[in-house]
Short mmCIF file of C-alpha atoms in Angstrom, two decimals:
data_model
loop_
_atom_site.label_atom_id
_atom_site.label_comp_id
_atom_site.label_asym_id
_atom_site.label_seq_id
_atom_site.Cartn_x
_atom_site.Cartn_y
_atom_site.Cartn_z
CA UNK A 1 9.09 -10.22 22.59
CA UNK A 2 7.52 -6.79 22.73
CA UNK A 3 9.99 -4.39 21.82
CA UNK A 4 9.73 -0.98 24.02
CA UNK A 5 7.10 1.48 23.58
CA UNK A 6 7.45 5.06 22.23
CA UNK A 7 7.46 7.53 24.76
CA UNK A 8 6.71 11.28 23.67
CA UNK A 9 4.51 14.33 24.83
CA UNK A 10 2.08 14.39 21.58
CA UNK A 11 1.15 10.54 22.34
CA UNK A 12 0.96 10.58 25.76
CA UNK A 13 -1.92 12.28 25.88
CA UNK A 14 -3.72 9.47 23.42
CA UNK A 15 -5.50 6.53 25.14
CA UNK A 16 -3.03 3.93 24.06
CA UNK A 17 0.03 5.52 23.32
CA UNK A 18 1.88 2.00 22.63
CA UNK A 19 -0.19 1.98 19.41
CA UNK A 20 1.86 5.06 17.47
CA UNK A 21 5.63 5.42 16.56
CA UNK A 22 6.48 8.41 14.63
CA UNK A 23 9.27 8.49 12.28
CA UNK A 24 12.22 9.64 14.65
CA UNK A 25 11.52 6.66 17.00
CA UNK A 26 11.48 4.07 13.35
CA UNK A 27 14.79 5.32 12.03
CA UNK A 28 16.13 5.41 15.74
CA UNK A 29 14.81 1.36 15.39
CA UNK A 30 16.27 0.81 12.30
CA UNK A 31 19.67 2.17 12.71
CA UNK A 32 20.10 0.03 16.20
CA UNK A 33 19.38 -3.34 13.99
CA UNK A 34 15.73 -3.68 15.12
CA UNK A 35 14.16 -4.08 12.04
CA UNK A 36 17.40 -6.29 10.34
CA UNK A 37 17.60 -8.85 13.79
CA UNK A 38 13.45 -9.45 13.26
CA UNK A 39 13.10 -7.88 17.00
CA UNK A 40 10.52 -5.55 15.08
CA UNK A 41 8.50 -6.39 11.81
CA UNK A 42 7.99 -3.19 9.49
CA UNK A 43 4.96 -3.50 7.33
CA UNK A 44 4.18 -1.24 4.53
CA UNK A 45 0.50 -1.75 3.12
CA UNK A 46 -0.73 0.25 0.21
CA UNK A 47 -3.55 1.11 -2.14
CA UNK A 48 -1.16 0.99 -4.93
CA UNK A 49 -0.09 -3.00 -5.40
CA UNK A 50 2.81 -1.80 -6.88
CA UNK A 51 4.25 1.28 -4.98
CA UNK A 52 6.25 -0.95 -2.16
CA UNK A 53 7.94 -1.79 -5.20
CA UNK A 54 8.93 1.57 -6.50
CA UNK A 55 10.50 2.13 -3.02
CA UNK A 56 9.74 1.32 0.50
CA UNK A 57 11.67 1.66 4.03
CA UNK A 58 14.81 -0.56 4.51
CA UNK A 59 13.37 -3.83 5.87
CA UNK A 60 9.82 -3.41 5.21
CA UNK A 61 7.72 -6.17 4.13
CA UNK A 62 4.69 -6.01 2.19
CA UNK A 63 1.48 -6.76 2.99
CA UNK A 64 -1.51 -6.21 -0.15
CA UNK A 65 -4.60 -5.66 1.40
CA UNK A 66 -6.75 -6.69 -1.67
CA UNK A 67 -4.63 -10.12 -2.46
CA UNK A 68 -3.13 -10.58 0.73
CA UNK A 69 -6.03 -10.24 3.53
CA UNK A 70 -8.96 -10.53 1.87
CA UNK A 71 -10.55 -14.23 0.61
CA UNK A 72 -10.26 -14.63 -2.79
CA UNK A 73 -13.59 -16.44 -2.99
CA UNK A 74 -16.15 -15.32 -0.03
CA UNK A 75 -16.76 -11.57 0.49
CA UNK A 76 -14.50 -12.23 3.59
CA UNK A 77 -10.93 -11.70 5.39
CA UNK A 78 -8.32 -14.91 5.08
CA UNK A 79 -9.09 -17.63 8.19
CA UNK A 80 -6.61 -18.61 10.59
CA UNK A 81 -4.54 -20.95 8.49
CA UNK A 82 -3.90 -18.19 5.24
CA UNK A 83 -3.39 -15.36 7.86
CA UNK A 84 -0.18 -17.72 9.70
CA UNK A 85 1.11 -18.76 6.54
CA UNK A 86 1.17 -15.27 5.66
CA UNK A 87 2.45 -13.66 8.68
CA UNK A 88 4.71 -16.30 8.51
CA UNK A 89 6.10 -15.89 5.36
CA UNK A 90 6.44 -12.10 6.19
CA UNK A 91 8.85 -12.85 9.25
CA UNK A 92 5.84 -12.44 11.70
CA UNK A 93 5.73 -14.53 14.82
CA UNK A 94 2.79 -14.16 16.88
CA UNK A 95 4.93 -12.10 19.72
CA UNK A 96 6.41 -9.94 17.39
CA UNK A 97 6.20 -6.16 17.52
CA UNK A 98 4.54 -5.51 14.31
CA UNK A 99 4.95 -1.65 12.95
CA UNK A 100 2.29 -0.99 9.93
CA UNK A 101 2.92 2.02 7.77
CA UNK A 102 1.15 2.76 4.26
CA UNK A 103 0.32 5.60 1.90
CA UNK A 104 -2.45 8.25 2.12
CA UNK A 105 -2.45 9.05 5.90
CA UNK A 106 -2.20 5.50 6.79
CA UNK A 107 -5.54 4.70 4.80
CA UNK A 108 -5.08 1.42 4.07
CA UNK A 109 -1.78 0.61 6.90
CA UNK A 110 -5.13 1.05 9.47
CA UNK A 111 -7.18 -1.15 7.33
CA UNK A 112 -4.24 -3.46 7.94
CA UNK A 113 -3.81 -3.07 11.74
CA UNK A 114 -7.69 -3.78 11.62
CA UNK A 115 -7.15 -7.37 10.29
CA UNK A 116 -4.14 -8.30 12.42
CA UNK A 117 -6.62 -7.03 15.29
CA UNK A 118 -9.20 -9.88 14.21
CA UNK A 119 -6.70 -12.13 14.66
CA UNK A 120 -5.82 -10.63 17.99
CA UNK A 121 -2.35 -9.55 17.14
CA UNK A 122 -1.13 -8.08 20.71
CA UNK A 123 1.31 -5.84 19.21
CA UNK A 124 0.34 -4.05 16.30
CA UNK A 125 1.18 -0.54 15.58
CA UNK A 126 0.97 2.27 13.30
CA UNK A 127 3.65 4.39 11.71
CA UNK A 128 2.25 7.79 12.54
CA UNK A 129 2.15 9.99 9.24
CA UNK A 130 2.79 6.88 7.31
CA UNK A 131 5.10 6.24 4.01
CA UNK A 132 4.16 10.16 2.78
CA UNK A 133 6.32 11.59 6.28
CA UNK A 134 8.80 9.52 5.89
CA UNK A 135 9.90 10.15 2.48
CA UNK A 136 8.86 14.31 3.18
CA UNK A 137 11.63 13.89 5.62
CA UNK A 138 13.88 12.59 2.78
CA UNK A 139 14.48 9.66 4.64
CA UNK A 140 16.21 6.33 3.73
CA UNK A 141 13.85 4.09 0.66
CA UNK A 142 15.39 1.00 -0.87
CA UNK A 143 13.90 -1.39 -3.37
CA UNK A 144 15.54 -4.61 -2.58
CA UNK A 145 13.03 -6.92 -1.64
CA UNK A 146 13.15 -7.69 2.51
CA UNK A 147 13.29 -11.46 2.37
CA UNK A 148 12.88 -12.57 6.33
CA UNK A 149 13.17 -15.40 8.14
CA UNK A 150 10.10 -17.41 8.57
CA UNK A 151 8.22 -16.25 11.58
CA UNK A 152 6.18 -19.20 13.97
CA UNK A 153 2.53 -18.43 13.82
CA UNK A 154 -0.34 -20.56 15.26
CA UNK A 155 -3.30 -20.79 13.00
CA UNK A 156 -5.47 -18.68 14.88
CA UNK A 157 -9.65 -18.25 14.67
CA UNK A 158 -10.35 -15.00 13.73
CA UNK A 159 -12.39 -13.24 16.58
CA UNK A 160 -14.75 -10.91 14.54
CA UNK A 161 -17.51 -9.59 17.27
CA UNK A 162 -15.65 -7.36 19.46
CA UNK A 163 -14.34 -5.04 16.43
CA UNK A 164 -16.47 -5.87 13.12
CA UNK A 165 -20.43 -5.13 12.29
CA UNK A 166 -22.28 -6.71 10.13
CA UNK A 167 -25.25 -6.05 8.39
CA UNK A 168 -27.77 -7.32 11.27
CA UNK A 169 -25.49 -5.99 13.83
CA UNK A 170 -25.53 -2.28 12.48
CA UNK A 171 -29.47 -2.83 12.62
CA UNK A 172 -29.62 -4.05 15.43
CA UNK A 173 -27.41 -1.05 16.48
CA UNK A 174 -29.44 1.39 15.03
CA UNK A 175 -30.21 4.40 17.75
CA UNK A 176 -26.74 4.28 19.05
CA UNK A 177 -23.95 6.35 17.20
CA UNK A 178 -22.47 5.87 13.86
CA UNK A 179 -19.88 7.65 12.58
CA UNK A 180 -19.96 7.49 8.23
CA UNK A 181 -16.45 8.61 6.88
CA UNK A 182 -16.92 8.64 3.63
CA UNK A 183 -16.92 12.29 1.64
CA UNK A 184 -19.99 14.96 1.78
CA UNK A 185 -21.58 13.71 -1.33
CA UNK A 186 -21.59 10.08 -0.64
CA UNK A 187 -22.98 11.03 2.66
CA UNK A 188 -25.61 12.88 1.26
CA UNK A 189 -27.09 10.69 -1.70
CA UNK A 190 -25.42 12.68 -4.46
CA UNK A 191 -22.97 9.84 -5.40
CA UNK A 192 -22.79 6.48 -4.49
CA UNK A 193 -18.58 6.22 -4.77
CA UNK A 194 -15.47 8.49 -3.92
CA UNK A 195 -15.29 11.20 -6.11
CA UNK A 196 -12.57 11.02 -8.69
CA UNK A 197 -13.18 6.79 -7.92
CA UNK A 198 -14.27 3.79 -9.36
CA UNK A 199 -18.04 3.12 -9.64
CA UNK A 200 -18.41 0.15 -7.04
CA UNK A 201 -21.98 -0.75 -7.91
CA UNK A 202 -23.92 0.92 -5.18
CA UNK A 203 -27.87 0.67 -5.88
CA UNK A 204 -28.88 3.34 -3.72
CA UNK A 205 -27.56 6.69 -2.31
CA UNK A 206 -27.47 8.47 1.06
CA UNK A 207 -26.28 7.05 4.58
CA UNK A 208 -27.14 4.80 7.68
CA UNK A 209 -30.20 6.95 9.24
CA UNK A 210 -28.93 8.61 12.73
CA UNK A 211 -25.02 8.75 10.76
CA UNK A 212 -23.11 11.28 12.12
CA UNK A 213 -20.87 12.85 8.83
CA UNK A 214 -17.09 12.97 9.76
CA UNK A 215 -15.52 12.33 6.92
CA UNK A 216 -11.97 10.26 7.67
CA UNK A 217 -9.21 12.69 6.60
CA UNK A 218 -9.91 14.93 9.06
CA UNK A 219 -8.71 13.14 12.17
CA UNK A 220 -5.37 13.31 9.63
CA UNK A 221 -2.80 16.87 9.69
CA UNK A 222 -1.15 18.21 6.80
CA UNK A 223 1.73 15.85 7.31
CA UNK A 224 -0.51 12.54 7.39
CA UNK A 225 -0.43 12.19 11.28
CA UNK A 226 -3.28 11.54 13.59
CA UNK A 227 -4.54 14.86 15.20
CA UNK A 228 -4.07 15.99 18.49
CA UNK A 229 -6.17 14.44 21.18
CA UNK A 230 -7.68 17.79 21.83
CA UNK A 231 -8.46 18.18 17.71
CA UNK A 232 -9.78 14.37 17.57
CA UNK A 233 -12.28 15.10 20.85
CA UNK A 234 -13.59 18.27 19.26
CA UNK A 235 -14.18 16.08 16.06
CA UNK A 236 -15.44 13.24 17.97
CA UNK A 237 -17.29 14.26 20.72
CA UNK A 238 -17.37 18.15 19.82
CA UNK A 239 -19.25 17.68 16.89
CA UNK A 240 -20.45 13.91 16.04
CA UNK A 241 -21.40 14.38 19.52
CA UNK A 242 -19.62 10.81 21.20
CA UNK A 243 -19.72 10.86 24.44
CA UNK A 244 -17.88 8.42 26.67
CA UNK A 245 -18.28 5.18 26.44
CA UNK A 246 -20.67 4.95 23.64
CA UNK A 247 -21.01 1.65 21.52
CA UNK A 248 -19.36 2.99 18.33
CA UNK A 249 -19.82 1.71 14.49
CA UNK A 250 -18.05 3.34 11.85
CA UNK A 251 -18.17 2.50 8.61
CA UNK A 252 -17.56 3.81 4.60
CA UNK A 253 -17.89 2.14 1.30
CA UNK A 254 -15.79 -0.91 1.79
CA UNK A 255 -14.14 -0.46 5.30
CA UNK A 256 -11.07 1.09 4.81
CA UNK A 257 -11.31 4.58 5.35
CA UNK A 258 -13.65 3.92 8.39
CA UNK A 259 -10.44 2.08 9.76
CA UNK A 260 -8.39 5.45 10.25
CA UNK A 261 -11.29 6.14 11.99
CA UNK A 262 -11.96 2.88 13.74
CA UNK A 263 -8.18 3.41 14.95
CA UNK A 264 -8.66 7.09 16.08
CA UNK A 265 -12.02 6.27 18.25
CA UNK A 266 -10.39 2.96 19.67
CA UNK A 267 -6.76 3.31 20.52
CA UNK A 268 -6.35 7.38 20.53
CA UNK A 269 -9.69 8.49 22.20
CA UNK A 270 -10.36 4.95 23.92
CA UNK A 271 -13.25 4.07 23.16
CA UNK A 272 -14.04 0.30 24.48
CA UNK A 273 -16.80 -0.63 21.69
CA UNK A 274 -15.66 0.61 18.78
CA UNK A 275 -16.53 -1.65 15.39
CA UNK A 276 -16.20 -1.41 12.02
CA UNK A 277 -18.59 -1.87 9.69
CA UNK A 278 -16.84 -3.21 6.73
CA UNK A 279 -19.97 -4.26 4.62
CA UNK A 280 -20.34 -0.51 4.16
CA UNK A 281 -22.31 1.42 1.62
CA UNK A 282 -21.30 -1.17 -1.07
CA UNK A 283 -23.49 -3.82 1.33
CA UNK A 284 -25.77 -1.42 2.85
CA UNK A 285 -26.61 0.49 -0.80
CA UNK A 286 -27.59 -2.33 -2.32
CA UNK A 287 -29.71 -4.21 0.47
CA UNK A 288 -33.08 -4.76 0.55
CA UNK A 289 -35.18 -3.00 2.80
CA UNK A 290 -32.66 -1.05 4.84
CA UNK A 291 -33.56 2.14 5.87
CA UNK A 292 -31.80 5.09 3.91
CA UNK A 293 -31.23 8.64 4.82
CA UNK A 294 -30.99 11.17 1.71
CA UNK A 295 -29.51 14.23 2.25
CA UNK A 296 -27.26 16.24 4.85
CA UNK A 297 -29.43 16.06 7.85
CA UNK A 298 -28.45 12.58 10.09
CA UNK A 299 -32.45 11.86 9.75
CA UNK A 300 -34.05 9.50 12.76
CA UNK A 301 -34.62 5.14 13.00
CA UNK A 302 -37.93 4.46 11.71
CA UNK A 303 -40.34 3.74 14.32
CA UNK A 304 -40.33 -0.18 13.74
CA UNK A 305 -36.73 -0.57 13.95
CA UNK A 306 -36.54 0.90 17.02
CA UNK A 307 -35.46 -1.40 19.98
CA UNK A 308 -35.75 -0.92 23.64
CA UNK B 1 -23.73 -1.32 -30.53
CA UNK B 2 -20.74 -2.56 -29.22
CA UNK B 3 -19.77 -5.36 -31.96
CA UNK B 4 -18.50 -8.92 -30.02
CA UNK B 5 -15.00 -9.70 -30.60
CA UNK B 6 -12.91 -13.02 -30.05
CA UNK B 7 -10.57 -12.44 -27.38
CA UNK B 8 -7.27 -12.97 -29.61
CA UNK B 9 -4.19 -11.30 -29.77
CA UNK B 10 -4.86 -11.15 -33.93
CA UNK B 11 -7.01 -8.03 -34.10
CA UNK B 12 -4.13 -5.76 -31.70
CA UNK B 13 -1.23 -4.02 -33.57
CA UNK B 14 1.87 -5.29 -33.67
CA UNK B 15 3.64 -3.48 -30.54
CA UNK B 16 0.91 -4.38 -28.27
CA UNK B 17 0.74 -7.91 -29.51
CA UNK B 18 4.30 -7.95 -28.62
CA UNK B 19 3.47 -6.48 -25.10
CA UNK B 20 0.55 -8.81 -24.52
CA UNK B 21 3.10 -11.87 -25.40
CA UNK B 22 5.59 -10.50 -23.31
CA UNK B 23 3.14 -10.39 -20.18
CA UNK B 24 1.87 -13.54 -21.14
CA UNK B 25 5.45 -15.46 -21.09
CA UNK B 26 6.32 -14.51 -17.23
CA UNK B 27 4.80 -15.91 -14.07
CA UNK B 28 2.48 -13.72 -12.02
CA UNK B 29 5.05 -11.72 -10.25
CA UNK B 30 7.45 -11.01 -12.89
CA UNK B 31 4.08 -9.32 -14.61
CA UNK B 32 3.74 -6.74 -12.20
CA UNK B 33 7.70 -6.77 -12.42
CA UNK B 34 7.34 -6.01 -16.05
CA UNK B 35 4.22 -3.55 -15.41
CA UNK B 36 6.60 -2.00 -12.80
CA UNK B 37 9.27 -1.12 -15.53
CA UNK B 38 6.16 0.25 -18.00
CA UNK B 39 5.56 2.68 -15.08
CA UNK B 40 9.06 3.86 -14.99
CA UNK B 41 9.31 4.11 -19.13
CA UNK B 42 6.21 6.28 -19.43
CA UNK B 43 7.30 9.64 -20.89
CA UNK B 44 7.27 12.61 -19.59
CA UNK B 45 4.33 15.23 -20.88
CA UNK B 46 5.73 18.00 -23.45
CA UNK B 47 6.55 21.03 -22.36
CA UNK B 48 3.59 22.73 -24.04
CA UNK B 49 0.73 20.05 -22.05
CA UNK B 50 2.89 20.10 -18.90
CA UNK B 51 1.54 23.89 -18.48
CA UNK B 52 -1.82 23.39 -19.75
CA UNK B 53 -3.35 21.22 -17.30
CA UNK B 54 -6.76 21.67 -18.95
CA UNK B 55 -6.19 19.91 -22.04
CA UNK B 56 -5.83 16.96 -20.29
CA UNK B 57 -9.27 14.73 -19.47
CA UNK B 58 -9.33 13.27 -16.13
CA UNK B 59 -10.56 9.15 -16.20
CA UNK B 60 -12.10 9.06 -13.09
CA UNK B 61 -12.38 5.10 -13.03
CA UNK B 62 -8.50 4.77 -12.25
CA UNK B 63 -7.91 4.55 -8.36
CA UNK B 64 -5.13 7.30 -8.77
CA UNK B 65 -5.60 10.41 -10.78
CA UNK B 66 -4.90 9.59 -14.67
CA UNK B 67 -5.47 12.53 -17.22
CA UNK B 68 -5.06 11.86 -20.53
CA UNK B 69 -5.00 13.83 -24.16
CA UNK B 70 -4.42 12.44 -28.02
CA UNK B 71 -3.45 14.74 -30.70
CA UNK B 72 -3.19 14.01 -34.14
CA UNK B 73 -0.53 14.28 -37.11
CA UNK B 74 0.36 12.68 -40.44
CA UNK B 75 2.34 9.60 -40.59
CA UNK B 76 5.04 8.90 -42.99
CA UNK B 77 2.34 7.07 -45.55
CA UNK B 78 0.02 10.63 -45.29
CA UNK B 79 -2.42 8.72 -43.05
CA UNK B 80 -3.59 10.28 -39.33
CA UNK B 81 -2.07 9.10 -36.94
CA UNK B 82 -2.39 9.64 -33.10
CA UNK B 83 -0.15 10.29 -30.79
CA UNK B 84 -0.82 9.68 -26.60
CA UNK B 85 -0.19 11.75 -23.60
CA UNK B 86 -0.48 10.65 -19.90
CA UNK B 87 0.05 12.14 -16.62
CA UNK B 88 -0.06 10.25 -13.75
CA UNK B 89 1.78 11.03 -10.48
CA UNK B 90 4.87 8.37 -9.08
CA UNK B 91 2.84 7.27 -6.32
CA UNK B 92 0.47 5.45 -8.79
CA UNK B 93 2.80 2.90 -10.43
CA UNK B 94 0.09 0.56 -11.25
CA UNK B 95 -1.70 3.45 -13.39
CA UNK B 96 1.87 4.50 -14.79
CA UNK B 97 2.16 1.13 -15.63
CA UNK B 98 -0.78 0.31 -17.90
CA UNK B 99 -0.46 3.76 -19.31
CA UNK B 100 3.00 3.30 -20.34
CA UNK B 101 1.63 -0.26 -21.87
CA UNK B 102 -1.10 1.73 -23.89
CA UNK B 103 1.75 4.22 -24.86
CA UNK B 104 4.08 2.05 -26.07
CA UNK B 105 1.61 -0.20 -27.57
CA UNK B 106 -0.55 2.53 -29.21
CA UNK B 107 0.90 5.67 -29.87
CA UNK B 108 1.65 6.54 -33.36
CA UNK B 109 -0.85 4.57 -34.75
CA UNK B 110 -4.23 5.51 -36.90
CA UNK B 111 -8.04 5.48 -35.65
CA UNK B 112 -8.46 2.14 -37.65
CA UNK B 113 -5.97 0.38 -35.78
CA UNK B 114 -6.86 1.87 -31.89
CA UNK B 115 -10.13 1.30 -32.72
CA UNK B 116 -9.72 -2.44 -33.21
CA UNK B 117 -8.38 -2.69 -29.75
CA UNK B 118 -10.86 -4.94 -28.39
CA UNK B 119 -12.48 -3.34 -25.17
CA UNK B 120 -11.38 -5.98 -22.52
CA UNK B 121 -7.38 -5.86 -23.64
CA UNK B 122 -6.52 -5.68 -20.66
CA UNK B 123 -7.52 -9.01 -19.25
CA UNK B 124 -4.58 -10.41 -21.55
CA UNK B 125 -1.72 -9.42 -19.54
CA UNK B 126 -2.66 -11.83 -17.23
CA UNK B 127 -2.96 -9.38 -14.13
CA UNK B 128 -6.27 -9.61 -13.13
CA UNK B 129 -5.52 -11.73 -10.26
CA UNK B 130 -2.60 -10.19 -9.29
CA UNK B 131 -3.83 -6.53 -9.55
CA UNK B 132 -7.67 -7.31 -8.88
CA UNK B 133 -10.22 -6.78 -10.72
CA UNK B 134 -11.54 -3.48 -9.01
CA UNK B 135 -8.08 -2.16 -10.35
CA UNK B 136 -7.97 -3.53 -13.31
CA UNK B 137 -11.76 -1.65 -14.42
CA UNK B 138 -9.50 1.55 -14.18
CA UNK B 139 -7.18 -0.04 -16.92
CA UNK B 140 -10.03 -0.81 -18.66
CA UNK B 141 -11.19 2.89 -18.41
CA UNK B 142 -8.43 4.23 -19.94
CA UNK B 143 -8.44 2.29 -23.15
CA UNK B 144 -11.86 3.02 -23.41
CA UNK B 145 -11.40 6.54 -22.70
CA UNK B 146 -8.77 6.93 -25.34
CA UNK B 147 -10.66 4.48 -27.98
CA UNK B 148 -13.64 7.00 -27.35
CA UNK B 149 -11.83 10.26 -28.11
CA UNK B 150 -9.97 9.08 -30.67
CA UNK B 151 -13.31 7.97 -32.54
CA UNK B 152 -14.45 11.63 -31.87
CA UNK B 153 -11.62 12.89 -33.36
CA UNK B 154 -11.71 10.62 -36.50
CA UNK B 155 -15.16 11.25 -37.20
CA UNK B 156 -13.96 15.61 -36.92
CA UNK B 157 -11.17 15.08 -39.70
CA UNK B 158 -13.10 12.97 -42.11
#
């Protein structure tokens, strides 16, 4: 059962409102025994594999994006059978109202939310302003352990087209807008990884040609929450110059960044085609024969990749 | 050149020996349990670094900022010895953690012991699959990063 939507001003004016709860409306939830009578799953989803340990919000599960989502084997996410044994393990039926929250702005909750969206999770939504909010507002943090009951999950197929790009869609996008997230000197060719980041092995430098440069963190405030829909449209469509109803890919270095993003174009600004590119720069780097823009200026699609 | 070494517990000092056993003897979550505990045991900087952000080196390969110093001193026996320093902020446990395992398993000692650290220590405490490898290359930084400074330093005072 869905459990009711949060109604304020600052949402409202988002194209899916039902998508955000802020912090009020979560400890509102908590204290009336949403969370504790399973009417309302919380997820917390790091980058840190360790910091739902350290402390997390009463009730929260955990959900590890690395170990959890992704296939230990095939450059993939879980199939249908890992993903219901894990949402069922985490409490997680497939009607439940499903909150995600996570550290840095939601980085990696989003990159969550993404993956229950393959799955075509109905109600998945995101803690706006995330774990960092929360704890600034020197709210409750516990460390025991949630434990839930075992949710009742179907084992689903995982319905990638509608919301993922792959390699040979992105090309076959090519001419239509991209939105890169990842920081100014990725975009540009100077380095191939975040700075103050691991190396991930990219062979070559630069971005998708035609990328428009909007690096993630800025469709995040100070406090970690999404902007305004009047900030996110003068991002968006102000200066990566979206207009309605464009077919939308965004991408980074591994997808998770370009999920804030992802979320922001889909479910704030309502964008129908929205997909995420999750190859990224650490597929699209080291590829053969891609074309490669160097430098700050978007560049243009070479004239034989062009389609009609 | 990097000289191949067997992957064995006999060439690391005795306190992170004991460490490495430690991780080994626990199932997969009652490592990061353990490596949960090293973050919370990781000491404080000294006043005198704590102000002097500078002296610290940053190593960029950890997800989460790490920065990292070693200063030297003489030992009861008149040898060298070196003596860690890590700062790493609370939202970063799984940094904390290995650099409270390096701490505790390192600091005090001389250049002849660090240095026989082999590189990939860190694959012993069993976390790779827990942790993942992409994290676990920061880990892997950090040893290196202090293995590498502390041979600098060595070479200066001999």
């Amino acid at each position: 059962m869905s459990y009711p939507v949060e109604q304020n001003e600052k949402f409202a004016s988002y194209a899916n409102p039902e998508r955000l709860v802020s912090t009020e409306w979560l400890a509102a939830a908590i204290a009336d025994g949403a969370v504790a009578d399973g009417k309302l799953v919380l997820v917390e989803s790091d980058e840190d594999v360790l910091l739902y340990e350290t402390g997390h919000i009463p009730g929260a599960v955990k959900i590890d994006w690395h170990t959890d989502l992704n296939d230990e084997i095939t450059r993939d996410y879980v199939d249908g059978a890992a993903f219901a044994a894990l949402a069922a393990s985490k409490g997680i039926s497939r009607d439940s109202t499903v909150v995600i929250y996570g550290d840095k702005s939601n980085w990696w909750a989003a990159y969550a939310l993404w993956v229950f969206t393959l799955f075509g999770h109905q109600d998945v939504r995101l803690l706006d302003g995330g774990r960092d909010k929360w704890i600034a507002e020197g709210r409750e943090l516990t460390t025991e352990v949630s434990r839930p009951a075992s949710g009742e999950y179907p084992e689903v197929e995982r319905n990638d087209a509608p919301i993922r790009a792959f390699k040979e869609d992105v090309l076959a996008h090519l001419g239509n807008p991209l939105i890169d997230v990842r920081s100014p000197e990725e975009y540009t060719g100077q380095r191939t990884h975040m700075p103050a980041y691991p190396e991930e092995g990219a062979l070559r430098g630069g971005h998708i040609p035609t990328a428009a440069s909007i690096p993630w963190a800025r469709a995040a405030a100070e406090d970690g929450t999404y902007r305004s829909r009047e900030e996110l449209e003068a991002l968006y469509l102000g200066e990566a110059g979206l207009e309605a109803g464009d077919d939308v890919v965004a991408y980074c270095r591994i997808g998770e960044r370009s999920s804030h993003t992802w979320f922001a174009l889909k479910y704030l600004l309502g964008f129908d085609t929205v997909r995420n590119y999750d190859g990224s720069w650490t597929e699209w780097g080291n590829a053969v024969r891609v074309p490669i823009v160097k430098g700050a200026e978007r560049g243009s699609v070479p004239s034989a990749l062009v389609r009609n | 050149m990097r000289k191949l070494e067997e992957m064995s517990t006999n060439t690391l000092p005795t306190a992170l020996a004991e460490i490495v056993d430690d991780f080994q003897a626990l199932t997969e979550p009652d490592r990061l349990q353990l490596l949960l505990e090293f973050s919370r045991g990781l000491p404080e900087l000294p006043e005198r670094l704590k102000d002097h952000p500078e002296l610290l080196e940053q190593v960029v390969e950890c997800q989460s900022p790490l920065f990292l110093t070693i200063e030297s001193e003489k030992n009861d026996d008149g040898h060298l010895a070196y003596r860690l320093f890590f700062k790493a902020p609370p939202e970063a446990p799984t940094t904390r953690g290995f650099a409270g395992v390096l701490h505790e398993g390192l600091d005090g000692l001389t250049a002849k012991e660090i240095l026989a650290v082999p590189d990939d220590m860190p694959e012993l405490l069993g976390l790779t699959r827990a942790i993942t490898p992409l994290r676990m290359r920061g880990m892997t930084a950090m040893l290196g990063r202090i293995k590498r400074k502390v041979a600098a330093a060595s070479r200066l005072e001999h």
